[in-house]
Amino acid sequence: MSERYVLDLQETDETQGAVVGGKGAHLGGLSRIEGVRVPDGFCVTTDAFRRVMAEAPSAGDLLDRLSRVDPDDREAVRTLSARIRRAVEEVAVPDDLAAAITRALTRFGERSAYAVRSSATAEDLPTASFAGQQDTYLNVVGPTEVLRHISRCWASLFTERAVTYRRRNGIDDRTVRMAVVVQRMVFPDASGILFTADPVTGNRKVATVDAGFGLGEALVSGLVNPDVFKVRDGEVVARTISAKRRAVHAVPAGGTREVTVDEELRERPALTDEQAVELVRLGRRIEAHFGRPQDIEWCLADGGFRIVQSRPITTLFPVPESDDQEKHVYVSVGHQQMMTDPMKSLGLSMWRLTAMVPMHEAGGRLFVDVAPRLASPASRAALLDVMGRGDPLVRDALETVLGHEDGLPSPPDTAPGEPPAADVSTPAEADPAIVTELIERSRASVAALEQGIRTKTGPALFEFLLEAFEEHKRVLGDPLNIRAIMAGMEATWWLNDKLLEWLGEKNAADTLTLSAPDNITSEMGLELLDVADVIRPHPEVVAFLRGVEDEDFLDELVKLPGGTEARDAIEAYLDRYGMRCVGEIDITRPRWRERPATLVPVILDNVRNFEPGAAGRRFEQGLRKAREKEREVLSRLRALPDGERRADATKRMIDQVRAFAGYREYPKYGIVSRSFVYKRALLEEAGRLVRSGVLREKEDVFHLTFQEFHDVVRTNRVDDRLVRRREEAFRSYQALTPPRVLTSDGEAVTGSYRRDDVPAGALIGLPVSAGTVEGRARVVLDLEEADLEAGDILVTPFTDPSWSPLFVAVAGLVTEVGGLMTHGAVIAREYGLPAVVGVERATRLIRDGQRIRVHGADGYVELLS
């Protein structure tokens, strides 16, 4: 029986994480790599831990209690975890287990010094490193002390920080086991950490070496600043040598202590450049073995490197796969589409099948490779201009990439010359009648899709959908559709540029586009005010809605006075907008029609915050402001030299912007309408597979690509392990923040605004809707949890059209993602809300309830309290 309790490191590898924990498994794998030296030692397996836990029956009861505790109840977590640790440490190590460990120590030298290190089964995972969550003890001498420290390692599985970390990563405490690694102690001259990819930028070609004298504890504990070497292509490209006043060394009798470094050694590098390069060469071998960038702990002793740990770097954003060695520059699709959350496999594949350009996938997000357009001087300027108008941070990130020594060719220098002459020429005008025609075409296309899909099942459904995707792209790429979208955008840009130049007016188009016709997204917000008007006179309905928790509430409504009218109003709203939801570009997200309770908090906010008839009044008020602004602007222009010509050009552009600005929102409505038709048909197909025993549950198909789903329908077989792997990968992607720009070297580039015209301490963003407003910040991460009062300022990561019903209830908007022509910006202007978008980390830098001031014309947010 005792053989199961102890395994030599050389007997283990990465496949045995369940037996020897993450650290033990990685060390076993490392010991098998040619040229990599790992200190000798053995693992006390998870079977030993299980045996000890069985000897501490109170620990099991306490673990059950811990599983029921609210993760936010820190006091309860602290108390229970301390009691579990005490129960584990008080168990005497059983005799046969102690004998097995002592025999292993005899093999390696009973009186030698050892490092005793925790190795949990939920540790050094590709998705969660658990770095520093369990304990390590250095320079432990003698069997009695080794056994005592093994017990402490077992108990360290239940430190408060380890329990909290597992909760954040969705790991049940009761499923985790602890192994312990016992290794011969290394007494190093220097030690530190090697990252085989730059941990800050993500660049896979740049390795970073942190080094200090003595044991690595001095660096880990922050006692000293490390020397830092950056190594690329076999040479040190940057180094920072720190003054290292303290070091940690082993004490002969056991344990460690801090020592003062001799003065003449403090400024000396802990490694030579040659040693740093040699270490990185070793690191590349380790990285190749494990198949991903690694965070490696190393020691330098007797002139050679020993590797004491290697774990995946879990914070890096993955790089899209490529079958060539060319340089690629990927721009985030999510930042353009206002949905930076990860998408499930079916959503990713269907967006790619209906997109107008090739897309690449990484970390559950989509990217477009712009390298060919960046590399060509002919297309580069136009690309940078379009990106800059949409999101200046993307443009700056692309310019940063162009500025790299190994980047794409740099833009040609433009010599300074005479300032350009004033240009009054207006963009080519489009006929406003095409908007009506395009909306009718879109409706007809969706109706034909609904009619055609009704009878399709099995493989025939998938063949029909592939044809439907071609129609989807035809509707999107219709030259008339592109012309209508561009007419509104070009007119907006022209008005903002010219009226700033001629009148000093910032963002004049913001007021001129108020209450523009045919804006399906702003109508969606106003029509929910009308729904609130139907519900407000019926107190029993309002009271009932306050308690709604499940999705069948509409059937219950009719039993109440006024309930039939309330249900009919909500149903009519869902008939028009039920295909929408947060993150709607991902077909797998639940739609309002599928989860109508999502809308209830917003309806109740509208009932509380508004008077009857608010929708009509708001629209008329916007229309009045737009007309007043138009009269004022034209009057001021006519007073200028050449004023009549300028006023005529401006009037034509105002007419264009009012005719086309609203249509900007319609193509997305058409896409989402079509997508919901696809989804319902696919879920019916999934339901058939569940009934025939092929699938466990309908939503399993969300973790398959469209083609894989098609194959399952053809063969009536599914790879359940693939579904579970995709589920786990999706969970891990939720912890990643996608960059605006990502290179094929793995470098994540976020971009900067590079402005110095804002007050100190203000948060900089992109001005997208004019006006200044001060109020209470409401940081909202989930539409269903919004609790807004009139005058609040909405602060959120991103807004897609589904958020627009909230816009009617707030006084201003701040988002982390967005551009001048993205949906949130368009609707903020439509409703006259001061708005600043693209504010990096806004939801973390602004506290919920804090007073802030939003400067919508100047693009910054002041924190007032």
Coordinates of C-alpha atoms in Angstrom, one line a residue, residues 271-818:
L271 CA 23.9 37.1 -14.0
T272 CA 26.2 37.9 -17.0
D273 CA 24.6 38.6 -20.4
E274 CA 25.9 35.2 -21.5
Q275 CA 24.2 33.4 -18.6
A276 CA 20.9 35.2 -19.2
V277 CA 21.0 34.1 -22.9
E278 CA 21.9 30.5 -21.9
L279 CA 19.0 30.5 -19.4
V280 CA 16.6 31.7 -22.1
R281 CA 17.8 29.0 -24.4
L282 CA 16.9 26.5 -21.6
G283 CA 13.5 28.2 -21.2
R284 CA 12.7 27.9 -24.9
R285 CA 13.4 24.1 -24.7
I286 CA 11.0 23.9 -21.7
E287 CA 8.4 26.1 -23.5
A288 CA 8.6 23.8 -26.6
H289 CA 8.1 20.7 -24.3
F290 CA 4.9 22.1 -22.6
G291 CA 3.6 23.8 -25.8
R292 CA 3.0 27.3 -24.4
P293 CA 4.8 30.2 -22.7
Q294 CA 6.2 29.4 -19.3
D295 CA 6.9 31.2 -15.9
I296 CA 10.0 29.3 -14.7
E297 CA 11.7 29.5 -11.3
W298 CA 15.5 28.9 -11.6
C299 CA 18.7 28.7 -9.5
L300 CA 22.3 29.2 -10.4
A301 CA 24.6 26.9 -8.4
D302 CA 28.1 25.6 -9.1
G303 CA 28.1 27.3 -12.5
G304 CA 24.9 25.6 -13.7
F305 CA 21.2 26.3 -13.8
R306 CA 18.7 24.2 -11.9
I307 CA 15.0 24.5 -12.7
V308 CA 12.8 24.3 -9.6
Q309 CA 9.4 25.1 -11.2
S310 CA 7.7 25.8 -14.4
R311 CA 4.0 26.8 -14.9
P312 CA 2.0 28.3 -17.8
I313 CA 1.8 32.1 -18.0
T314 CA -2.0 32.3 -17.6
T315 CA -2.4 36.0 -18.2
L316 CA -1.3 36.2 -21.8
F317 CA -3.9 36.7 -24.5
P318 CA -3.7 33.8 -27.0
V319 CA -2.4 34.5 -30.6
P320 CA -4.6 33.5 -33.6
E321 CA -3.2 30.4 -35.3
S322 CA -1.3 31.1 -38.6
D323 CA 0.2 28.7 -41.1
D324 CA 3.0 31.1 -42.2
Q325 CA 5.9 33.0 -40.6
E326 CA 4.7 36.4 -41.9
K327 CA 4.0 39.3 -39.5
H328 CA 0.3 39.7 -38.8
V329 CA -1.5 42.6 -37.1
Y330 CA -4.9 41.8 -35.7
V331 CA -7.6 44.4 -34.9
S332 CA -10.3 43.3 -32.4
V333 CA -13.7 42.8 -33.9
G334 CA -15.3 43.0 -30.4
H335 CA -14.1 46.6 -30.0
Q336 CA -15.9 47.5 -33.2
Q337 CA -19.0 45.6 -32.4
M338 CA -19.3 46.7 -28.7
M339 CA -19.0 43.2 -27.3
T340 CA -15.6 42.3 -25.9
D341 CA -16.8 39.3 -23.9
P342 CA -15.8 35.9 -25.2
M343 CA -18.2 34.1 -27.6
K344 CA -19.0 30.4 -27.6
S345 CA -17.9 28.2 -30.5
L346 CA -21.2 28.3 -32.4
G347 CA -21.4 32.1 -32.1
L348 CA -17.8 32.5 -33.3
S349 CA -18.3 30.2 -36.3
M350 CA -21.6 31.7 -37.4
W351 CA -20.3 35.3 -37.2
R352 CA -17.3 34.2 -39.3
L353 CA -19.6 32.5 -41.8
T354 CA -21.7 35.7 -42.2
A355 CA -18.9 38.3 -42.0
M356 CA -17.8 40.3 -45.0
V357 CA -14.1 39.8 -44.3
P358 CA -12.0 36.9 -43.2
M359 CA -11.7 36.7 -39.4
H360 CA -9.3 35.0 -37.0
E361 CA -10.1 33.5 -33.6
A362 CA -8.2 33.7 -30.3
G363 CA -9.3 33.6 -26.7
G364 CA -13.0 33.4 -27.7
R365 CA -12.7 36.6 -29.6
L366 CA -12.5 37.5 -33.3
F367 CA -9.9 39.6 -35.0
V368 CA -9.2 40.9 -38.5
D369 CA -5.7 40.9 -39.9
V370 CA -4.9 44.4 -41.3
A371 CA -1.2 43.7 -42.0
P372 CA -1.6 43.7 -45.8
R373 CA -3.3 47.1 -45.7
L374 CA -0.8 48.5 -43.2
A375 CA 2.1 47.4 -45.2
S376 CA 1.0 49.1 -48.4
P377 CA 1.5 52.9 -48.5
A378 CA -1.5 53.1 -50.9
S379 CA -4.0 51.7 -48.4
R380 CA -2.3 52.6 -45.1
A381 CA -3.4 56.2 -44.7
A382 CA -7.0 55.4 -45.5
L383 CA -7.0 52.5 -42.9
L384 CA -5.4 54.7 -40.2
D385 CA -8.0 57.4 -40.9
V386 CA -11.0 55.1 -40.7
M387 CA -9.7 53.5 -37.6
G388 CA -8.8 56.8 -36.0
R389 CA -12.3 58.2 -36.6
G390 CA -13.9 55.1 -35.1
D391 CA -11.5 54.6 -32.1
P392 CA -8.3 56.7 -31.7
L393 CA -6.8 54.1 -29.4
V394 CA -6.8 51.6 -32.3
R395 CA -5.1 54.1 -34.6
D396 CA -2.5 54.8 -32.0
A397 CA -1.9 51.1 -31.4
L398 CA -1.4 50.5 -35.1
E399 CA 1.0 53.5 -35.3
T400 CA 2.9 52.0 -32.3
V401 CA 3.3 48.7 -34.2
L402 CA 4.4 50.6 -37.3
G403 CA 7.1 52.3 -35.2
H404 CA 8.6 49.1 -34.0
E405 CA 12.0 48.3 -35.4
D406 CA 10.8 44.9 -36.6
G407 CA 7.3 46.2 -37.5
L408 CA 5.8 46.6 -40.9
P409 CA 7.2 49.3 -43.3
S410 CA 6.8 52.8 -41.8
P411 CA 4.6 55.4 -43.4
P412 CA 6.5 57.7 -45.7
D413 CA 7.5 61.0 -44.1
T414 CA 5.3 64.0 -45.1
A415 CA 7.3 67.1 -45.6
P416 CA 5.8 70.3 -44.0
G417 CA 4.4 72.6 -46.6
E418 CA 1.8 75.4 -47.0
P419 CA -1.4 74.9 -45.0
P420 CA -4.2 73.5 -47.3
A421 CA -6.6 76.0 -48.7
A422 CA -10.1 76.1 -47.1
D423 CA -12.2 73.4 -48.6
V424 CA -16.0 73.9 -48.8
S425 CA -16.7 70.9 -51.1
T426 CA -19.3 68.6 -49.6
P427 CA -19.4 64.8 -49.9
A428 CA -21.6 63.4 -52.8
E429 CA -25.2 63.5 -51.7
A430 CA -27.5 60.5 -51.6
D431 CA -31.3 60.3 -52.2
P432 CA -33.1 60.1 -48.8
A433 CA -35.7 57.8 -50.4
I434 CA -33.3 54.9 -50.4
V435 CA -33.7 54.6 -46.6
T436 CA -37.4 53.6 -47.0
E437 CA -36.4 51.2 -49.8
L438 CA -33.6 49.6 -47.8
I439 CA -35.8 49.1 -44.7
E440 CA -38.4 47.4 -46.9
R441 CA -35.8 45.2 -48.5
S442 CA -34.5 44.1 -45.1
R443 CA -38.0 43.3 -43.8
A444 CA -38.8 41.3 -47.0
S445 CA -35.5 39.4 -46.7
V446 CA -36.2 38.4 -43.0
A447 CA -39.8 37.4 -43.9
A448 CA -38.5 35.2 -46.8
L449 CA -36.0 33.6 -44.4
E450 CA -38.8 32.8 -41.8
Q451 CA -41.0 31.4 -44.6
G452 CA -38.2 29.2 -46.1
I453 CA -36.8 27.8 -42.9
R454 CA -40.1 26.5 -41.5
T455 CA -40.1 23.1 -43.2
K456 CA -36.3 22.5 -42.9
T457 CA -34.9 19.9 -40.5
G458 CA -31.9 17.6 -40.3
P459 CA -29.0 18.0 -42.8
A460 CA -31.4 19.9 -45.1
L461 CA -31.6 22.7 -42.5
F462 CA -27.8 23.2 -42.5
E463 CA -27.7 23.3 -46.3
F464 CA -30.5 25.8 -46.3
L465 CA -28.7 27.9 -43.7
L466 CA -25.5 28.0 -45.8
E467 CA -27.5 29.5 -48.6
A468 CA -29.2 31.9 -46.1
F469 CA -25.7 33.1 -45.0
E470 CA -24.9 34.1 -48.6
E471 CA -28.1 36.1 -48.7
H472 CA -27.1 37.6 -45.3
K473 CA -23.9 38.8 -46.8
R474 CA -25.6 40.0 -50.0
V475 CA -28.0 42.2 -47.9
L476 CA -25.0 43.6 -45.8
G477 CA -22.8 44.2 -48.9
D478 CA -25.6 45.8 -51.0
P479 CA -23.9 48.9 -52.5
L480 CA -27.1 50.9 -51.7
N481 CA -26.8 49.8 -48.0
I482 CA -23.1 50.9 -47.9
R483 CA -24.0 54.2 -49.6
A484 CA -26.7 55.0 -47.0
I485 CA -24.5 54.2 -44.0
M486 CA -21.6 56.3 -45.5
A487 CA -23.9 59.2 -46.3
G488 CA -24.7 59.6 -42.6
M489 CA -21.2 59.2 -41.5
E490 CA -19.6 61.5 -44.1
A491 CA -22.1 64.2 -43.4
T492 CA -21.4 63.9 -39.6
W493 CA -17.7 64.1 -40.2
W494 CA -18.0 67.0 -42.6
L495 CA -20.3 69.0 -40.2
N496 CA -18.0 68.5 -37.2
D497 CA -14.9 69.4 -39.1
K498 CA -16.3 72.4 -40.9
L499 CA -18.3 73.9 -38.1
L500 CA -15.3 73.6 -35.8
E501 CA -13.1 75.3 -38.4
W502 CA -15.6 78.1 -39.3
L503 CA -17.5 78.7 -36.0
G504 CA -15.3 77.0 -33.3
E505 CA -18.2 74.7 -32.6
K506 CA -17.2 71.3 -31.2
N507 CA -19.2 68.2 -32.2
A508 CA -22.0 70.3 -33.7
A509 CA -23.5 67.3 -35.4
D510 CA -24.4 65.9 -31.9
T511 CA -27.3 68.5 -31.6
L512 CA -28.1 68.6 -35.3
T513 CA -28.9 64.8 -35.2
L514 CA -31.3 64.8 -32.2
S515 CA -34.5 62.9 -32.9
A516 CA -33.4 61.9 -36.4
P517 CA -36.1 59.7 -38.1
D518 CA -35.9 55.9 -38.7
N519 CA -33.5 55.2 -35.8
I520 CA -34.7 51.7 -34.7
T521 CA -32.4 51.6 -31.7
S522 CA -33.6 54.9 -30.2
E523 CA -37.2 54.0 -31.0
M524 CA -36.6 50.8 -28.9
G525 CA -35.7 52.9 -25.9
L526 CA -38.6 55.2 -26.3
E527 CA -41.2 52.5 -26.9
L528 CA -40.2 50.9 -23.5
L529 CA -41.3 54.2 -22.0
D530 CA -44.7 53.6 -23.7
V531 CA -44.8 50.1 -22.2
A532 CA -44.2 51.7 -18.7
D533 CA -47.1 54.1 -19.4
V534 CA -49.5 51.1 -19.9
I535 CA -48.3 49.5 -16.6
R536 CA -48.0 52.5 -14.4
P537 CA -51.8 53.0 -13.6
H538 CA -52.0 49.4 -12.3
P539 CA -50.4 49.1 -8.8
E540 CA -51.0 45.3 -8.6
V541 CA -49.2 44.8 -11.8
V542 CA -46.3 47.0 -10.6
A543 CA -46.1 45.1 -7.3
F544 CA -46.2 41.7 -9.1
L545 CA -43.4 42.7 -11.5
R546 CA -41.2 43.7 -8.5
G547 CA -41.2 40.1 -7.4
V548 CA -40.6 38.5 -10.9
E549 CA -37.9 35.9 -10.8
D550 CA -38.7 33.3 -13.6
E551 CA -39.5 33.6 -17.2
D552 CA -43.2 32.5 -17.3
F553 CA -44.4 35.7 -15.6
L554 CA -46.3 36.9 -18.7
D555 CA -48.9 34.0 -18.3
E556 CA -49.4 35.0 -14.7
L557 CA -50.0 38.7 -15.5
V558 CA -53.4 38.2 -17.0
K559 CA -54.8 37.1 -13.6
L560 CA -54.4 40.7 -12.3
P561 CA -56.4 43.9 -12.8
G562 CA -54.7 45.6 -15.8
G563 CA -52.6 42.5 -16.4
T564 CA -54.0 41.7 -19.8
E565 CA -53.1 45.2 -21.1
A566 CA -49.6 45.0 -19.5
R567 CA -49.0 41.6 -21.1
D568 CA -50.1 42.7 -24.5
A569 CA -47.8 45.8 -24.3
I570 CA -44.8 43.7 -23.3
E571 CA -45.7 41.0 -26.0
A572 CA -46.0 43.7 -28.7
Y573 CA -42.6 45.1 -27.6
L574 CA -41.0 41.6 -27.8
D575 CA -42.6 41.0 -31.2
R576 CA -40.6 44.0 -32.5
Y577 CA -37.4 43.8 -30.3
G578 CA -37.4 40.3 -28.7
M579 CA -34.4 39.2 -30.9
R580 CA -32.1 41.6 -29.0
C581 CA -30.0 41.0 -25.9
V582 CA -26.7 42.1 -24.4
G583 CA -23.8 40.7 -26.5
E584 CA -26.2 40.0 -29.4
I585 CA -23.4 39.3 -32.0
D586 CA -23.0 35.9 -30.2
I587 CA -26.0 33.8 -31.4
T588 CA -25.7 31.7 -28.2
R589 CA -26.6 34.6 -25.9
P590 CA -30.2 34.4 -24.5
R591 CA -32.6 36.8 -26.3
W592 CA -35.2 39.0 -24.6
R593 CA -37.9 36.8 -26.2
E594 CA -36.3 33.8 -24.5
R595 CA -35.8 35.7 -21.2
P596 CA -38.3 38.5 -21.0
A597 CA -37.6 38.9 -17.3
T598 CA -34.4 40.7 -18.3
L599 CA -36.6 43.7 -19.3
V600 CA -38.5 43.9 -16.0
P601 CA -36.0 46.0 -14.0
V602 CA -35.8 48.5 -16.9
I603 CA -39.6 48.8 -17.2
L604 CA -39.9 49.3 -13.4
D605 CA -37.2 52.0 -13.5
N606 CA -39.2 53.7 -16.3
V607 CA -42.4 53.4 -14.2
R608 CA -40.7 55.1 -11.2
N609 CA -38.6 57.7 -13.0
F610 CA -41.0 59.1 -15.7
E611 CA -44.4 60.7 -16.1
P612 CA -46.9 59.5 -18.7
G613 CA -46.2 60.6 -22.3
A614 CA -42.4 60.9 -21.7
A615 CA -41.5 59.2 -25.0
G616 CA -43.4 61.7 -27.1
R617 CA -42.1 64.7 -25.1
R618 CA -38.5 63.5 -25.4
F619 CA -38.7 63.1 -29.1
E620 CA -40.3 66.5 -29.7
Q621 CA -37.8 68.2 -27.4
G622 CA -34.9 66.7 -29.4
L623 CA -36.5 67.8 -32.6
R624 CA -37.0 71.3 -31.3
K625 CA -33.3 71.5 -30.2
A626 CA -32.1 70.2 -33.6
R627 CA -34.1 72.8 -35.5
E628 CA -33.0 75.7 -33.2
K629 CA -29.4 74.6 -33.7
E630 CA -29.8 74.5 -37.4
R631 CA -31.2 78.0 -37.5
E632 CA -28.4 79.3 -35.2
V633 CA -25.6 77.7 -37.2
L634 CA -26.9 78.9 -40.6
S635 CA -27.4 82.4 -39.3
R636 CA -23.9 82.6 -37.9
L637 CA -22.4 81.2 -41.2
R638 CA -24.2 83.8 -43.3
A639 CA -22.5 86.5 -41.3
L640 CA -19.1 85.2 -42.4
P641 CA -17.1 86.1 -45.6
D642 CA -18.4 83.8 -48.3
G643 CA -21.2 83.0 -45.9
E644 CA -24.0 82.1 -48.3
R645 CA -21.9 79.4 -50.0
R646 CA -20.9 78.0 -46.6
A647 CA -24.4 78.1 -45.3
D648 CA -25.8 76.4 -48.4
A649 CA -23.2 73.6 -48.2
T650 CA -24.0 73.2 -44.5
K651 CA -27.7 73.1 -45.0
R652 CA -27.3 70.3 -47.6
M653 CA -25.2 68.3 -45.1
I654 CA -27.7 68.9 -42.3
D655 CA -30.4 67.5 -44.5
Q656 CA -28.2 64.5 -45.4
V657 CA -27.3 63.8 -41.8
R658 CA -30.9 63.9 -40.6
A659 CA -32.0 61.7 -43.5
F660 CA -29.3 59.0 -43.0
A661 CA -28.1 59.2 -39.3
G662 CA -31.0 57.0 -38.1
Y663 CA -30.5 54.3 -40.7
R664 CA -27.0 53.7 -39.3
E665 CA -28.7 51.4 -36.7
Y666 CA -30.9 49.5 -39.1
P667 CA -28.4 47.0 -40.6
K668 CA -27.5 45.6 -37.2
Y669 CA -31.2 45.2 -36.4
G670 CA -31.6 43.2 -39.7
I671 CA -28.6 41.0 -38.8
V672 CA -29.9 40.3 -35.3
S673 CA -33.4 39.6 -36.7
R674 CA -32.0 37.0 -39.1
S675 CA -29.7 35.5 -36.4
F676 CA -32.7 34.9 -34.1
V677 CA -34.4 33.0 -37.0
Y678 CA -31.3 30.8 -37.4
K679 CA -31.1 30.3 -33.6
R680 CA -34.6 29.1 -33.2
A681 CA -34.3 26.6 -36.0
L682 CA -30.9 25.3 -34.7
L683 CA -32.3 24.9 -31.1
E684 CA -35.3 22.9 -32.4
E685 CA -32.7 20.6 -34.1
A686 CA -30.7 20.4 -30.8
G687 CA -34.0 19.5 -29.1
R688 CA -34.5 16.5 -31.5
L689 CA -30.9 15.4 -30.7
V690 CA -31.6 15.5 -26.9
R691 CA -34.8 13.5 -27.3
S692 CA -33.0 10.9 -29.3
G693 CA -30.3 10.6 -26.7
V694 CA -27.4 12.1 -28.8
L695 CA -27.0 15.2 -26.7
R696 CA -27.2 15.7 -22.9
E697 CA -28.8 19.1 -23.2
K698 CA -29.7 21.5 -26.1
E699 CA -27.1 24.2 -25.1
D700 CA -24.3 21.6 -25.7
V701 CA -24.4 22.6 -29.3
F702 CA -23.3 26.1 -28.4
H703 CA -19.8 24.6 -27.8
L704 CA -19.7 23.2 -31.3
T705 CA -18.9 25.1 -34.5
F706 CA -21.6 25.2 -37.2
Q707 CA -19.8 22.5 -39.2
E708 CA -19.4 20.3 -36.2
F709 CA -23.1 20.7 -35.4
H710 CA -23.9 19.8 -39.0
D711 CA -21.7 16.6 -38.6
V712 CA -23.5 15.6 -35.4
V713 CA -26.9 15.9 -37.2
R714 CA -25.6 13.8 -40.1
T715 CA -24.0 11.1 -37.9
N716 CA -26.1 11.2 -34.7
R717 CA -22.8 11.1 -32.8
V718 CA -21.2 13.8 -30.6
D719 CA -17.8 13.9 -29.0
D720 CA -18.8 14.7 -25.5
R721 CA -15.2 15.3 -24.4
L722 CA -14.8 18.0 -27.0
V723 CA -17.9 19.8 -25.7
R724 CA -16.6 19.7 -22.1
R725 CA -13.1 20.9 -23.2
R726 CA -14.8 23.8 -25.1
E727 CA -16.9 24.6 -22.0
E728 CA -13.8 24.8 -19.8
A729 CA -11.9 26.9 -22.4
F730 CA -14.8 29.3 -22.6
R731 CA -14.7 29.8 -18.8
S732 CA -11.0 30.5 -19.0
Y733 CA -11.5 33.1 -21.7
Q734 CA -13.8 35.1 -19.5
A735 CA -10.8 36.1 -17.3
L736 CA -8.9 37.5 -20.3
T737 CA -9.0 41.1 -21.5
P738 CA -8.8 41.3 -25.3
P739 CA -6.5 43.9 -26.7
R740 CA -7.5 46.4 -29.3
V741 CA -4.6 45.3 -31.5
L742 CA -2.6 42.1 -31.3
T743 CA 0.5 41.1 -33.3
S744 CA 1.4 37.6 -34.4
D745 CA 4.4 37.9 -31.9
G746 CA 1.7 38.0 -29.2
E747 CA 2.2 41.6 -28.4
A748 CA -1.0 43.2 -27.1
V749 CA -1.1 46.9 -27.9
T750 CA -3.8 49.1 -26.3
G751 CA -2.9 52.5 -27.6
S752 CA -2.9 55.9 -25.9
Y753 CA -4.7 59.2 -26.3
R754 CA -1.5 61.3 -26.0
R755 CA -3.3 64.4 -24.8
D756 CA -2.2 67.1 -22.3
D757 CA -5.2 69.3 -22.4
V758 CA -7.2 67.6 -19.6
P759 CA -7.1 68.3 -15.8
A760 CA -4.8 66.3 -13.6
G761 CA -6.4 63.1 -12.4
A762 CA -9.2 63.1 -15.1
L763 CA -9.9 59.9 -17.1
I764 CA -9.3 60.4 -20.8
G765 CA -11.6 59.0 -23.4
L766 CA -13.2 59.9 -26.8
P767 CA -15.8 62.7 -27.0
V768 CA -18.8 61.3 -28.8
S769 CA -21.8 63.3 -27.5
A770 CA -21.5 67.0 -26.5
G771 CA -22.5 68.5 -23.2
T772 CA -21.3 68.5 -19.6
V773 CA -23.1 66.7 -16.8
E774 CA -22.4 66.0 -13.2
G775 CA -24.1 63.3 -11.2
R776 CA -23.8 59.9 -9.4
A777 CA -22.0 57.2 -11.2
R778 CA -23.8 53.9 -11.5
V779 CA -21.3 51.2 -12.5
V780 CA -23.4 48.6 -14.2
L781 CA -21.9 45.3 -15.5
D782 CA -25.2 43.5 -16.1
L783 CA -28.3 45.0 -17.6
E784 CA -30.5 43.0 -15.3
E785 CA -28.9 44.6 -12.2
A786 CA -29.3 48.2 -13.3
D787 CA -31.0 50.2 -10.6
L788 CA -31.1 53.8 -11.9
E789 CA -32.5 57.1 -10.7
A790 CA -33.0 60.1 -12.9
G791 CA -29.8 62.1 -13.1
D792 CA -27.5 59.0 -12.8
I793 CA -24.5 58.6 -15.1
L794 CA -24.2 55.1 -16.5
V795 CA -20.7 53.6 -16.4
T796 CA -20.2 50.3 -18.1
P797 CA -17.7 48.3 -20.1
F798 CA -19.5 48.5 -23.4
T799 CA -23.0 49.2 -24.7
D800 CA -24.6 47.5 -27.7
P801 CA -28.1 48.4 -28.9
S802 CA -29.7 46.3 -26.1
W803 CA -28.6 48.9 -23.6
S804 CA -30.4 51.8 -25.2
P805 CA -33.6 51.3 -23.1
L806 CA -31.4 52.4 -20.1
F807 CA -30.3 55.5 -21.9
V808 CA -33.7 57.2 -21.5
A809 CA -33.3 57.1 -17.7
V810 CA -29.7 58.4 -17.3
A811 CA -28.0 61.8 -17.6
G812 CA -24.7 60.8 -19.1
L813 CA -22.7 57.8 -20.4
V814 CA -19.1 56.5 -19.8
T815 CA -17.9 53.3 -21.4
E816 CA -14.5 51.5 -21.7
V817 CA -15.0 50.6 -25.3
G818 CA -16.5 52.6 -28.2

